[in-house]
Structures are given as C-alpha cells and as structure tokens.
Tab-separated table of C-alpha atoms and ligand atoms in Angstrom:
chain	number	residue	atom	x	y	z
F	1	UNK	CA	30.112	68.906	102.934
F	2	UNK	CA	27.887	68.694	99.879
F	3	UNK	CA	29.077	69.586	96.322
F	4	UNK	CA	26.230	69.927	93.621
F	5	UNK	CA	27.080	70.064	89.900
F	6	UNK	CA	23.951	71.176	87.860
F	7	UNK	CA	23.576	70.748	84.026
F	8	UNK	CA	24.248	73.733	82.161
F	9	UNK	CA	21.511	76.186	81.394
F	10	UNK	CA	22.341	76.780	77.700
F	11	UNK	CA	21.288	73.798	75.547
F	12	UNK	CA	23.987	74.768	72.927
F	13	UNK	CA	26.558	74.337	75.422
F	14	UNK	CA	28.538	70.886	74.648
F	15	UNK	CA	30.944	71.022	77.290
F	16	UNK	CA	30.432	69.776	80.958
F	17	UNK	CA	31.921	71.070	84.105
F	18	UNK	CA	32.741	67.596	85.388
F	19	UNK	CA	33.732	64.190	83.891
F	20	UNK	CA	33.664	60.878	85.577
F	21	UNK	CA	37.593	60.808	85.686
F	22	UNK	CA	37.463	63.896	88.037
F	23	UNK	CA	34.697	62.606	90.292
F	24	UNK	CA	37.204	60.545	92.354
F	25	UNK	CA	39.465	63.586	92.968
F	26	UNK	CA	36.465	65.343	94.675
F	27	UNK	CA	35.486	62.264	96.679
F	28	UNK	CA	39.040	61.746	97.903
F	29	UNK	CA	38.753	65.022	99.662
F	30	UNK	CA	35.830	63.561	101.646
F	31	UNK	CA	32.976	65.442	99.963
F	32	UNK	CA	29.667	64.134	99.097
F	33	UNK	CA	28.958	64.740	95.400
F	34	UNK	CA	25.775	65.191	93.826
F	35	UNK	CA	25.384	65.772	90.109
F	36	UNK	CA	22.011	66.622	88.063
F	37	UNK	CA	20.579	63.892	86.015
F	38	UNK	CA	21.802	64.050	82.480
F	39	UNK	CA	24.899	66.101	83.220
F	40	UNK	CA	27.122	64.405	80.668
F	41	UNK	CA	24.223	63.922	77.977
F	42	UNK	CA	26.021	66.348	75.472
F	43	UNK	CA	29.070	64.106	75.517
F	44	UNK	CA	27.173	60.917	75.568
F	45	UNK	CA	28.313	60.112	79.146
F	46	UNK	CA	25.479	58.203	80.805
F	47	UNK	CA	24.422	58.934	84.362
F	48	UNK	CA	25.393	55.373	85.407
F	49	UNK	CA	28.899	56.063	84.331
F	50	UNK	CA	29.089	59.038	86.867
F	51	UNK	CA	27.276	56.810	89.368
F	52	UNK	CA	29.840	54.058	89.061
F	53	UNK	CA	32.556	56.495	90.017
F	54	UNK	CA	30.537	57.353	93.279
F	55	UNK	CA	28.602	60.417	92.333
F	56	UNK	CA	25.049	60.646	93.371
F	57	UNK	CA	22.598	61.441	90.643
F	58	UNK	CA	19.759	63.641	91.559
F	59	UNK	CA	16.796	64.970	89.601
F	60	UNK	CA	15.412	67.803	91.675
F	61	UNK	CA	17.998	70.408	90.875
F	62	UNK	CA	16.102	73.063	92.742
F	63	UNK	CA	16.364	71.083	95.945
F	64	UNK	CA	19.825	70.285	95.240
F	65	UNK	CA	20.846	73.721	94.768
F	66	UNK	CA	18.957	74.801	97.928
F	67	UNK	CA	20.921	72.161	100.070
F	68	UNK	CA	24.439	72.323	98.416
F	69	UNK	CA	27.431	73.814	100.267
F	70	UNK	CA	29.327	74.138	97.037
F	71	UNK	CA	28.004	74.398	93.573
F	72	UNK	CA	30.407	73.924	90.684
F	73	UNK	CA	29.491	74.843	87.049
F	74	UNK	CA	30.995	75.662	83.766
F	75	UNK	CA	29.091	78.867	82.819
F	76	UNK	CA	27.466	81.573	84.788
F	77	UNK	CA	24.450	80.591	86.781
F	78	UNK	CA	20.679	81.958	85.856
F	79	UNK	CA	19.681	84.808	88.342
F	80	UNK	CA	16.867	82.604	89.570
F	81	UNK	CA	19.297	79.789	90.643
F	82	UNK	CA	21.304	82.193	92.798
F	83	UNK	CA	18.222	82.992	94.804
F	84	UNK	CA	17.954	79.372	95.648
F	85	UNK	CA	21.424	79.010	97.150
F	86	UNK	CA	22.004	78.774	100.907
F	87	UNK	CA	23.755	82.003	102.641
F	88	UNK	CA	27.485	81.335	102.649
F	89	UNK	CA	27.397	78.659	99.832
F	90	UNK	CA	30.370	78.563	97.581
F	91	UNK	CA	29.883	78.831	93.868
F	92	UNK	CA	32.643	78.196	91.558
F	93	UNK	CA	32.259	78.801	87.762
F	94	UNK	CA	33.197	81.239	84.780
F	95	UNK	CA	31.104	84.237	85.210
F	96	UNK	CA	32.258	86.734	82.600
F	97	UNK	CA	31.924	89.242	85.427
F	98	UNK	CA	32.752	92.569	83.478
F	99	UNK	CA	29.740	91.875	81.324
F	100	UNK	CA	27.296	90.559	83.969
F	101	UNK	CA	27.311	93.238	86.657
F	102	UNK	CA	23.709	92.366	87.694
F	103	UNK	CA	24.728	88.824	88.321
F	104	UNK	CA	27.791	89.768	90.443
F	105	UNK	CA	25.440	92.064	92.512
F	106	UNK	CA	22.977	89.123	92.940
F	107	UNK	CA	25.664	86.834	94.099
F	108	UNK	CA	26.866	89.414	96.664
F	109	UNK	CA	23.379	90.152	97.849
F	110	UNK	CA	22.593	86.460	98.360
F	111	UNK	CA	25.739	86.105	100.475
F	112	UNK	CA	27.149	83.619	98.157
F	113	UNK	CA	30.907	83.159	98.053
F	114	UNK	CA	31.706	83.134	94.395
F	115	UNK	CA	34.843	81.936	93.026
F	116	UNK	CA	35.268	83.419	89.498
F	117	UNK	CA	37.451	81.231	87.171
F	118	UNK	CA	38.236	84.163	85.050
F	119	UNK	CA	40.048	85.811	88.140
F	120	UNK	CA	42.381	82.987	88.983
F	121	UNK	CA	45.730	84.681	89.095
F	122	UNK	CA	48.108	84.092	86.303
F	123	UNK	CA	50.885	82.396	88.474
F	124	UNK	CA	52.794	79.246	87.869
F	125	UNK	CA	51.307	77.752	90.696
F	126	UNK	CA	47.636	78.540	89.638
F	127	UNK	CA	48.115	77.307	86.075
F	128	UNK	CA	46.457	74.012	86.989
F	129	UNK	CA	43.365	75.902	87.840
F	130	UNK	CA	43.574	78.430	84.951
F	131	UNK	CA	40.395	77.696	82.986
F	132	UNK	CA	40.940	80.836	80.799
F	133	UNK	CA	44.125	79.293	79.621
F	134	UNK	CA	42.974	75.668	79.037
F	135	UNK	CA	39.923	76.843	77.103
F	136	UNK	CA	41.968	79.644	75.186
F	137	UNK	CA	44.292	76.967	73.967
F	138	UNK	CA	41.675	74.703	72.568
F	139	UNK	CA	40.096	77.776	70.946
F	140	UNK	CA	43.197	78.476	69.250
F	141	UNK	CA	43.330	74.954	67.880
F	142	UNK	CA	39.586	74.774	66.919
F	143	UNK	CA	39.834	78.255	65.041
F	144	UNK	CA	42.493	76.741	62.808
F	145	UNK	CA	40.685	73.706	62.150
F	146	UNK	CA	37.406	75.634	61.388
F	147	UNK	CA	39.159	77.954	59.087
F	148	UNK	CA	40.831	75.010	57.243
F	149	UNK	CA	37.397	73.523	56.815
F	150	UNK	CA	35.875	76.741	55.550
F	151	UNK	CA	38.426	77.990	53.150
F	152	UNK	CA	38.443	77.042	49.538
F	153	UNK	CA	42.144	76.011	49.560
F	154	UNK	CA	44.400	73.483	51.193
F	155	UNK	CA	46.813	74.534	53.805
F	156	UNK	CA	50.098	72.811	53.172
F	157	UNK	CA	52.185	72.992	50.014
F	158	UNK	CA	51.472	70.207	47.422
F	159	UNK	CA	53.643	69.250	44.566
F	160	UNK	CA	51.543	67.344	42.174
F	161	UNK	CA	51.945	66.257	38.446
F	162	UNK	CA	49.449	68.848	37.719
F	163	UNK	CA	51.327	71.709	39.314
F	164	UNK	CA	52.391	73.051	42.683
F	165	UNK	CA	49.876	74.303	45.275
F	166	UNK	CA	51.447	77.222	47.417
F	167	UNK	CA	51.035	76.809	51.220
F	168	UNK	CA	48.199	78.812	52.627
F	169	UNK	CA	49.070	81.954	54.300
F	170	UNK	CA	47.990	82.420	57.862
F	171	UNK	CA	48.122	85.618	59.921
F	172	UNK	CA	47.460	85.548	63.539
F	173	UNK	CA	46.877	88.659	65.368
F	174	UNK	CA	47.302	88.374	69.330
F	175	UNK	CA	49.761	85.790	70.549
F	176	UNK	CA	48.582	84.894	73.920
F	177	UNK	CA	47.576	81.407	74.892
F	178	UNK	CA	44.952	81.015	72.017
F	179	UNK	CA	47.336	82.703	69.462
F	180	UNK	CA	50.196	80.332	70.310
F	181	UNK	CA	48.176	77.260	69.981
F	182	UNK	CA	46.734	78.638	66.525
F	183	UNK	CA	50.223	79.217	65.160
F	184	UNK	CA	51.098	75.676	66.460
F	185	UNK	CA	48.204	74.118	64.761
F	186	UNK	CA	48.470	76.040	61.463
F	187	UNK	CA	52.180	75.221	61.293
F	188	UNK	CA	51.266	71.389	61.809
F	189	UNK	CA	48.888	71.643	58.860
F	190	UNK	CA	51.708	73.066	56.703
F	191	UNK	CA	50.659	76.596	56.514
F	192	UNK	CA	52.953	79.685	56.113
F	193	UNK	CA	52.348	81.533	59.424
F	194	UNK	CA	52.899	85.199	60.493
F	195	UNK	CA	51.804	86.623	63.646
F	196	UNK	CA	51.583	90.062	65.505
F	197	UNK	CA	51.144	91.078	69.084
F	198	UNK	CA	51.718	94.372	70.907
F	199	UNK	CA	53.743	92.716	73.528
F	200	UNK	CA	57.288	92.487	72.060
F	201	UNK	CA	58.120	89.821	74.489
F	202	UNK	CA	56.116	87.190	72.440
F	203	UNK	CA	58.538	87.370	69.284
F	204	UNK	CA	60.694	84.690	70.639
F	205	UNK	CA	57.647	82.444	71.194
F	206	UNK	CA	56.410	82.956	67.789
F	207	UNK	CA	59.858	82.318	66.307
F	208	UNK	CA	60.238	79.026	68.326
F	209	UNK	CA	57.066	77.774	66.579
F	210	UNK	CA	58.385	78.408	63.154
F	211	UNK	CA	56.357	81.270	62.418
F	212	UNK	CA	57.343	84.923	61.489
F	213	UNK	CA	56.768	87.590	63.990
F	214	UNK	CA	55.481	90.953	62.224
F	215	UNK	CA	57.095	93.983	63.832
F	216	UNK	CA	55.032	97.126	63.859
F	217	UNK	CA	56.504	100.184	65.619
F	218	UNK	CA	53.677	101.712	67.455
F	219	UNK	CA	55.804	103.312	70.280
F	220	UNK	CA	55.213	102.404	73.883
F	221	UNK	CA	53.402	99.278	74.638
F	222	UNK	CA	53.372	96.961	77.627
F	223	UNK	CA	51.780	94.486	79.703
F	224	UNK	CA	50.292	94.227	83.036
F	225	UNK	CA	51.733	92.368	86.127
F	226	UNK	CA	49.244	89.504	85.176
F	227	UNK	CA	50.852	89.375	81.583
F	228	UNK	CA	47.727	91.084	80.073
F	229	UNK	CA	48.236	93.691	77.240
F	230	UNK	CA	47.789	97.312	78.098
F	231	UNK	CA	45.294	98.999	75.817
F	232	UNK	CA	46.761	101.035	72.915
F	233	UNK	CA	45.870	104.680	72.247
F	234	UNK	CA	43.527	105.260	69.268
F	235	UNK	CA	46.594	106.684	67.329
F	236	UNK	CA	48.713	103.666	68.136
F	237	UNK	CA	45.836	101.452	66.872
F	238	UNK	CA	45.535	103.419	63.667
F	239	UNK	CA	49.448	102.853	63.046
F	240	UNK	CA	48.952	99.224	63.842
F	241	UNK	CA	46.036	98.943	61.348
F	242	UNK	CA	47.911	100.681	58.599
F	243	UNK	CA	50.863	98.236	58.816
F	244	UNK	CA	48.811	95.282	59.233
F	245	UNK	CA	46.664	95.850	56.000
F	246	UNK	CA	49.238	94.491	53.800
F	247	UNK	CA	49.560	91.333	56.010
F	248	UNK	CA	45.788	90.886	55.910
F	249	UNK	CA	45.791	91.278	51.985
F	250	UNK	CA	48.297	88.554	51.628
F	251	UNK	CA	46.634	86.128	53.877
F	252	UNK	CA	44.235	83.341	53.134
F	253	UNK	CA	43.213	83.058	56.794
F	254	UNK	CA	43.430	85.837	59.468
F	255	UNK	CA	42.733	84.622	62.954
F	256	UNK	CA	42.506	87.351	65.639
F	257	UNK	CA	42.582	86.765	69.347
F	258	UNK	CA	43.362	90.180	70.761
F	259	UNK	CA	41.805	90.762	74.351
F	260	UNK	CA	42.085	93.369	76.956
F	261	UNK	CA	41.420	92.320	80.487
F	262	UNK	CA	38.184	93.877	81.748
F	263	UNK	CA	37.685	95.896	78.602
F	264	UNK	CA	36.146	95.488	75.292
F	265	UNK	CA	38.509	93.747	72.658
F	266	UNK	CA	40.430	96.204	70.477
F	267	UNK	CA	39.028	96.700	66.999
F	268	UNK	CA	41.901	95.967	64.776
F	269	UNK	CA	40.740	94.673	61.355
F	270	UNK	CA	38.714	97.551	59.504
F	271	UNK	CA	36.220	97.218	56.869
F	272	UNK	CA	38.844	98.441	54.426
F	273	UNK	CA	41.364	95.780	55.539
F	274	UNK	CA	38.601	93.109	54.981
F	275	UNK	CA	37.790	94.572	51.603
F	276	UNK	CA	41.516	94.377	50.566
F	277	UNK	CA	41.335	90.484	51.228
F	278	UNK	CA	40.903	87.873	48.552
F	279	UNK	CA	37.336	86.713	48.099
F	280	UNK	CA	37.082	83.189	49.486
F	281	UNK	CA	39.496	83.917	52.232
F	282	UNK	CA	38.496	83.439	55.892
F	283	UNK	CA	38.719	85.423	59.234
F	284	UNK	CA	38.015	83.869	62.601
F	285	UNK	CA	37.486	86.513	65.189
F	286	UNK	CA	37.841	84.938	68.635
F	287	UNK	CA	37.091	88.215	70.228
F	288	UNK	CA	33.599	88.402	68.515
F	289	UNK	CA	31.673	88.224	71.783
F	290	UNK	CA	33.801	90.704	73.612
F	291	UNK	CA	33.242	93.526	71.220
F	292	UNK	CA	35.277	92.048	68.250
F	293	UNK	CA	38.719	92.556	66.638
F	294	UNK	CA	37.070	92.629	63.064
F	295	UNK	CA	34.481	95.220	61.680
F	296	UNK	CA	31.616	93.264	60.670
F	297	UNK	CA	32.086	90.126	62.761
F	298	UNK	CA	28.878	89.057	64.513
F	299	UNK	CA	28.868	87.124	67.771
F	300	UNK	CA	27.958	83.469	67.223
F	301	UNK	CA	27.480	83.971	63.362
F	302	UNK	CA	29.401	83.459	60.086
F	303	UNK	CA	28.957	86.307	57.772
F	304	UNK	CA	30.382	86.858	54.263
F	305	UNK	CA	31.568	90.385	53.455
F	306	UNK	CA	32.654	90.931	50.023
F	307	UNK	CA	33.512	87.425	49.532
F	308	UNK	CA	35.502	87.177	52.791
F	309	UNK	CA	33.939	84.775	55.375
F	310	UNK	CA	34.092	86.149	58.889
F	311	UNK	CA	33.543	83.709	61.725
F	312	UNK	CA	32.650	85.084	65.137
F	313	UNK	CA	31.789	81.917	66.916
F	314	UNK	CA	32.262	82.371	70.596
F	315	UNK	CA	32.291	78.924	72.024
F	316	UNK	CA	35.111	77.359	69.980
F	317	UNK	CA	36.278	75.143	72.939
F	318	UNK	CA	32.767	73.687	72.655
F	319	UNK	CA	33.831	72.215	69.083
F	320	UNK	CA	36.276	69.990	70.996
F	321	UNK	CA	33.945	69.601	74.010
F	322	UNK	CA	35.170	66.316	75.358
F	323	UNK	CA	38.899	67.688	75.757
F	324	UNK	CA	37.526	71.157	76.801
F	325	UNK	CA	35.572	69.373	79.348
F	326	UNK	CA	38.209	67.397	80.708
F	327	UNK	CA	40.417	70.370	80.958
F	328	UNK	CA	37.886	72.331	82.706
F	329	UNK	CA	36.852	69.460	85.247
F	330	UNK	CA	40.551	69.256	86.188
F	331	UNK	CA	40.927	73.085	86.524
F	332	UNK	CA	37.735	73.440	88.868
F	333	UNK	CA	38.766	70.193	90.943
F	334	UNK	CA	42.205	71.716	91.510
F	335	UNK	CA	40.717	74.789	92.731
F	336	UNK	CA	38.402	72.934	95.177
F	337	UNK	CA	41.245	70.920	96.248
F	338	UNK	CA	43.323	74.107	96.740
F	339	UNK	CA	40.650	75.634	98.971
F	340	UNK	CA	39.799	72.383	100.962
F	341	UNK	CA	40.623	71.818	104.593
F	342	UNK	CA	41.313	68.151	104.651
F	343	UNK	CA	40.811	67.812	108.433
F	344	UNK	CA	37.402	69.628	108.472
F	345	UNK	CA	36.598	68.108	105.257
F	346	UNK	CA	35.170	71.310	104.071
F	347	UNK	CA	35.982	74.294	101.927
F	348	UNK	CA	37.845	76.897	103.984
F	349	UNK	CA	38.392	80.155	102.402
F	350	UNK	CA	41.658	81.768	103.426
F	351	UNK	CA	41.667	85.277	102.296
F	352	UNK	CA	45.402	85.607	102.936
F	353	UNK	CA	45.902	82.867	100.060
F	354	UNK	CA	46.742	84.506	96.701
F	355	UNK	CA	44.581	82.316	94.681
F	356	UNK	CA	41.490	82.571	96.987
F	357	UNK	CA	41.948	86.410	97.336
F	358	UNK	CA	42.228	86.775	93.592
F	359	UNK	CA	39.380	84.768	92.460
F	360	UNK	CA	36.836	85.223	95.353
F	361	UNK	CA	34.536	87.762	93.499
F	362	UNK	CA	31.928	87.985	96.191
F	363	UNK	CA	31.982	87.200	99.826
F	364	UNK	CA	29.871	87.989	102.926
F	365	UNK	CA	27.687	90.346	100.869
F	366	UNK	CA	30.716	92.297	99.347
F	367	UNK	CA	31.881	92.470	95.914
F	368	UNK	CA	35.744	92.012	96.249
F	369	UNK	CA	37.293	92.734	92.953
F	370	UNK	CA	37.893	96.561	92.801
F	371	UNK	CA	37.352	97.129	89.112
F	372	UNK	CA	34.011	95.131	89.128
F	373	UNK	CA	32.831	96.715	92.496
F	374	UNK	CA	33.499	100.232	90.997
F	375	UNK	CA	31.603	99.294	87.928
F	376	UNK	CA	28.586	97.820	89.571
F	377	UNK	CA	28.458	100.949	91.746
F	378	UNK	CA	28.623	103.265	88.782
F	379	UNK	CA	25.932	101.368	87.199
F	380	UNK	CA	23.709	101.419	90.141
F	381	UNK	CA	24.099	105.249	90.398
F	382	UNK	CA	23.222	105.806	86.815
U	1	NAD	P1	44.484	87.564	76.297
U	1	NAD	O1	43.396	86.607	75.902
U	1	NAD	O2	44.088	88.760	77.276
U	1	NAD	O3	44.758	88.449	74.901
U	1	NAD	C1	45.222	87.783	73.747
U	1	NAD	C2	46.445	88.354	73.175
U	1	NAD	O4	46.069	89.613	72.635
U	1	NAD	C3	47.480	88.953	74.220
U	1	NAD	O5	48.771	88.258	73.820
U	1	NAD	C4	47.582	90.353	73.975
U	1	NAD	O6	48.912	90.906	74.251
U	1	NAD	C5	47.042	90.601	72.583
U	1	NAD	N1	46.602	92.065	72.244
U	1	NAD	C6	45.964	92.854	73.012
U	1	NAD	N2	45.729	93.842	72.320
U	1	NAD	C7	46.167	93.780	71.102
U	1	NAD	C8	46.347	94.564	69.804
U	1	NAD	N3	45.895	95.782	69.702
U	1	NAD	N4	47.048	93.947	68.636
U	1	NAD	C9	47.716	92.712	68.874
U	1	NAD	N5	47.473	92.064	69.934
U	1	NAD	C10	46.875	92.568	71.118
U	1	NAD	O7	45.787	87.081	76.512
U	1	NAD	P2	46.045	85.636	77.329
U	1	NAD	O8	45.942	84.519	76.338
U	1	NAD	O9	45.196	85.387	78.451
U	1	NAD	O10	47.578	85.751	77.760
U	1	NAD	C11	48.212	87.056	78.288
U	1	NAD	C12	49.545	86.400	78.716
U	1	NAD	O11	49.456	85.977	79.989
U	1	NAD	C13	50.456	85.625	77.962
U	1	NAD	O12	51.603	86.247	77.955
U	1	NAD	C14	50.362	84.434	78.562
U	1	NAD	O13	51.470	83.691	78.244
U	1	NAD	C15	50.250	84.832	79.905
U	1	NAD	N6	49.681	83.872	80.887
U	1	NAD	C16	50.376	83.419	81.944
U	1	NAD	C17	49.884	82.402	82.786
U	1	NAD	C18	50.530	82.018	83.852
U	1	NAD	O14	51.690	82.258	84.210
U	1	NAD	N7	49.861	81.136	84.678
U	1	NAD	C19	48.586	81.707	82.413
U	1	NAD	C20	48.065	82.342	81.296
U	1	NAD	C21	48.498	83.336	80.358
C-alpha cells in the first residue's frame, strides 16, 4: 500500500506533517512511502535526509496524489487535490470541518475515506493520536513567549539596587490543554498567574501549577462527555464578563483560549474590558480564527487598541514548528499504525473501532459525523 505525503499548500505554514524520525515507523508497517520533493524545506530538512530513512522523493505531486492509497497531510487539502484522489483512498489530516463544509462535501463525493484529526476521540488510549492536544499545548507555550516578547515589562520579580520590579500579572481565560501549558510557562517565567474556566473541575489543576483559580458564579455550567465546555447562555456570559473586568484591568498579559466544540468561540473580553487595561499591556487571543474571545482581535494580525496590543495569530504552534511537526508526525503515524492491518499490509478501516468510528468523517460517499452532516445538508438546502 502506498502512502504519499504532499507539501503543505500554504507557504506560510512552517510545520510539516512528517519528519525523518517518523518515516521508519510507517515503513516498519510494510508501507511504501512517497514524499513530495521539498517537504521539509521550512524546517531546513533536506530531501536526502528523508531519503536516507527510506522514503521515496517524488516531484510529480499530481501523479503521486492520483496513485496513492493513503495521503497524509497537516492542514486541509485544496479542493482540486481531492478531485485527483482515487476512489476509496484514505486521507488523514486536520480538516477544520465545521468551517469547511464544501471541502467535507467534496471528500464524500470523491468517495474518499477522510480521517479527520480534530475528531479523534478524547480517550486515554487515543491521546497519542490527539493532534488537537499536541498542537494546543505548544500554542499555549508560544502564546506566553510571544506576549513576553511584546510586552513592555519583565515577567519575573526582580530586586535590584535601583528598586524592585513587581512580577507581571498574567490572566489566562480557558484552562484546557493550551491554557494549562500557558499557565505552566508563565509560572516558569516568574509571573503571577490567575486563571478562569467555566468548568469548575479545572480548579485543582490550576492550583497544582501554582496559579490562582478565579471563581465566578455564573450558575449551572458543565462539560460534554468528551470533556468540552458547554456553551453558556448570553446572561451567563454577561455575568462572567462583569466579574472578569477587574482581573483584566489588573493584568499585564491576558491570554484567552476559550473554545466550544463545533461552534464559534465565546466572546468574553469586551471593548470596555480592553479599554480598562493599562496601555502597553498585551492580549493573546488563541481563538481569533474561530470567532475570537476578544472584541477587536483580528485573525492573523496584531492590532493596538487604546494602547493595548491584541494578538490574534492563529498558527502559534508554527512558532515552534520543529517540535510541533515532531508531535504531529507522531500523532498521524500512530493513527495509521492503529488502522493498519499487519497481515494485509494495508489500512483496514474497522467501523466498530471507537477511534476509526469517531474520526472517519467521510466514507463510501457518506458524511458520517452527525453535526457536520446536518450542517452540510442545511447549507445545501439554503
Ligand atoms: P477547548 O480547546 O475546547 O477549550 C479551551 C478551554 O476553554 C476549555 O477548558 C473550556 O472549558 C474553556 N471555555 C469554554 N468556554 C469558556 C468561557 N466562556 N469562559 C472560560 N472558559 C471557557 O478545550 P481542550 O483544550 O480541547 O480541552 C477540553 C477538555 O478535554 C480538557 O478538560 C482536557 O483536559 C480534556 N482533554 C482530554 C483528552 C483525553 O482524555 N484524551 C485529550 C485532550 C483534552
């Protein structure tokens, strides 16, 4: 069975889906592995390095796409690439499916079996394939490093003959995978950290990292079976905003990471809250590309509003692209290993398997994820 890994379409993407260290894992399955010439260019990994590990370098990507049984990528494919794929080909990548319904429909229509990395179940066994978590963790780290670089003050307390510098105050909103790593990073840099999440279960995790959990009573909140936050009502969000204004005003750095599965991110930081912050302070909105937690944040831009710098860069894992690629390559190789039939030396998609069933977004012409299926049908009808 032939696996092909094309180059990323976006020239600004510094991450790659496969690194040389992971090639061996795929070859050990008995697969034939082709990679597109220049795959590792953004990380200064030469083709020869991949070649030495046993991968075959190909320059005709259209032909390679047309002949591949399995295609592995980091980000979603271009629509014209889907048309080239064989019927029944397996495609694995991040797809951002809720915001790319046309793409999902095209994958189904092309009879592609699309494994969607965002839909890997949040189970203990599947953790090694969970690219959302591996990338979110690095995004949390990178957000703090970026904020530390942009802010006009030092993060740790410093006692000097010229006086004492107070530690920076960092406020983290949303304590999932990214938020926890942001807390840990800010603490390591010596900041005073406060954090808030609607899921009360995270209070203990926040405390264990040496940060202070901010309690805001907004009534009934909760989480889904997969551990995702449930959406708050508009009244609850308003209560949350009122209580949070004080914490934002006191913070030098605010990092927001609040996401809702399959929905736009909740708008948490209002223009008034931004106006209440000290000029020179910094906000990093990790949700900028999914609707934004912060009023005024722009996807992939840094803007200054009333002296407050609002950073909305969406590809923060790309700031630590080498590590992010290593993690992603490991996630996707683990997924392929999981769906691989060792005797047949081929991918065998067992729909009874929880991981396959959860992540297989399109198969045999069908869209399998109910929420996405409904959304595509609604879009087609309108
Ligand atoms: P996420 O990216 O969906 O959201 C980030 C955080 O934002 C979450 O903690 C969420 O509760 C919070 N949030 C949502 N609305 C908010 C609001 N209005 N105000 C403040 N915070 C808000 O979350 P995630 O990082 O993907 O993690 C979700 C949960 O899943 C976590 O508990 C995580 O530990 C768990 N998880 C489990 C596994 C596993 O078991 N394999 C893997 C990954 C994550």
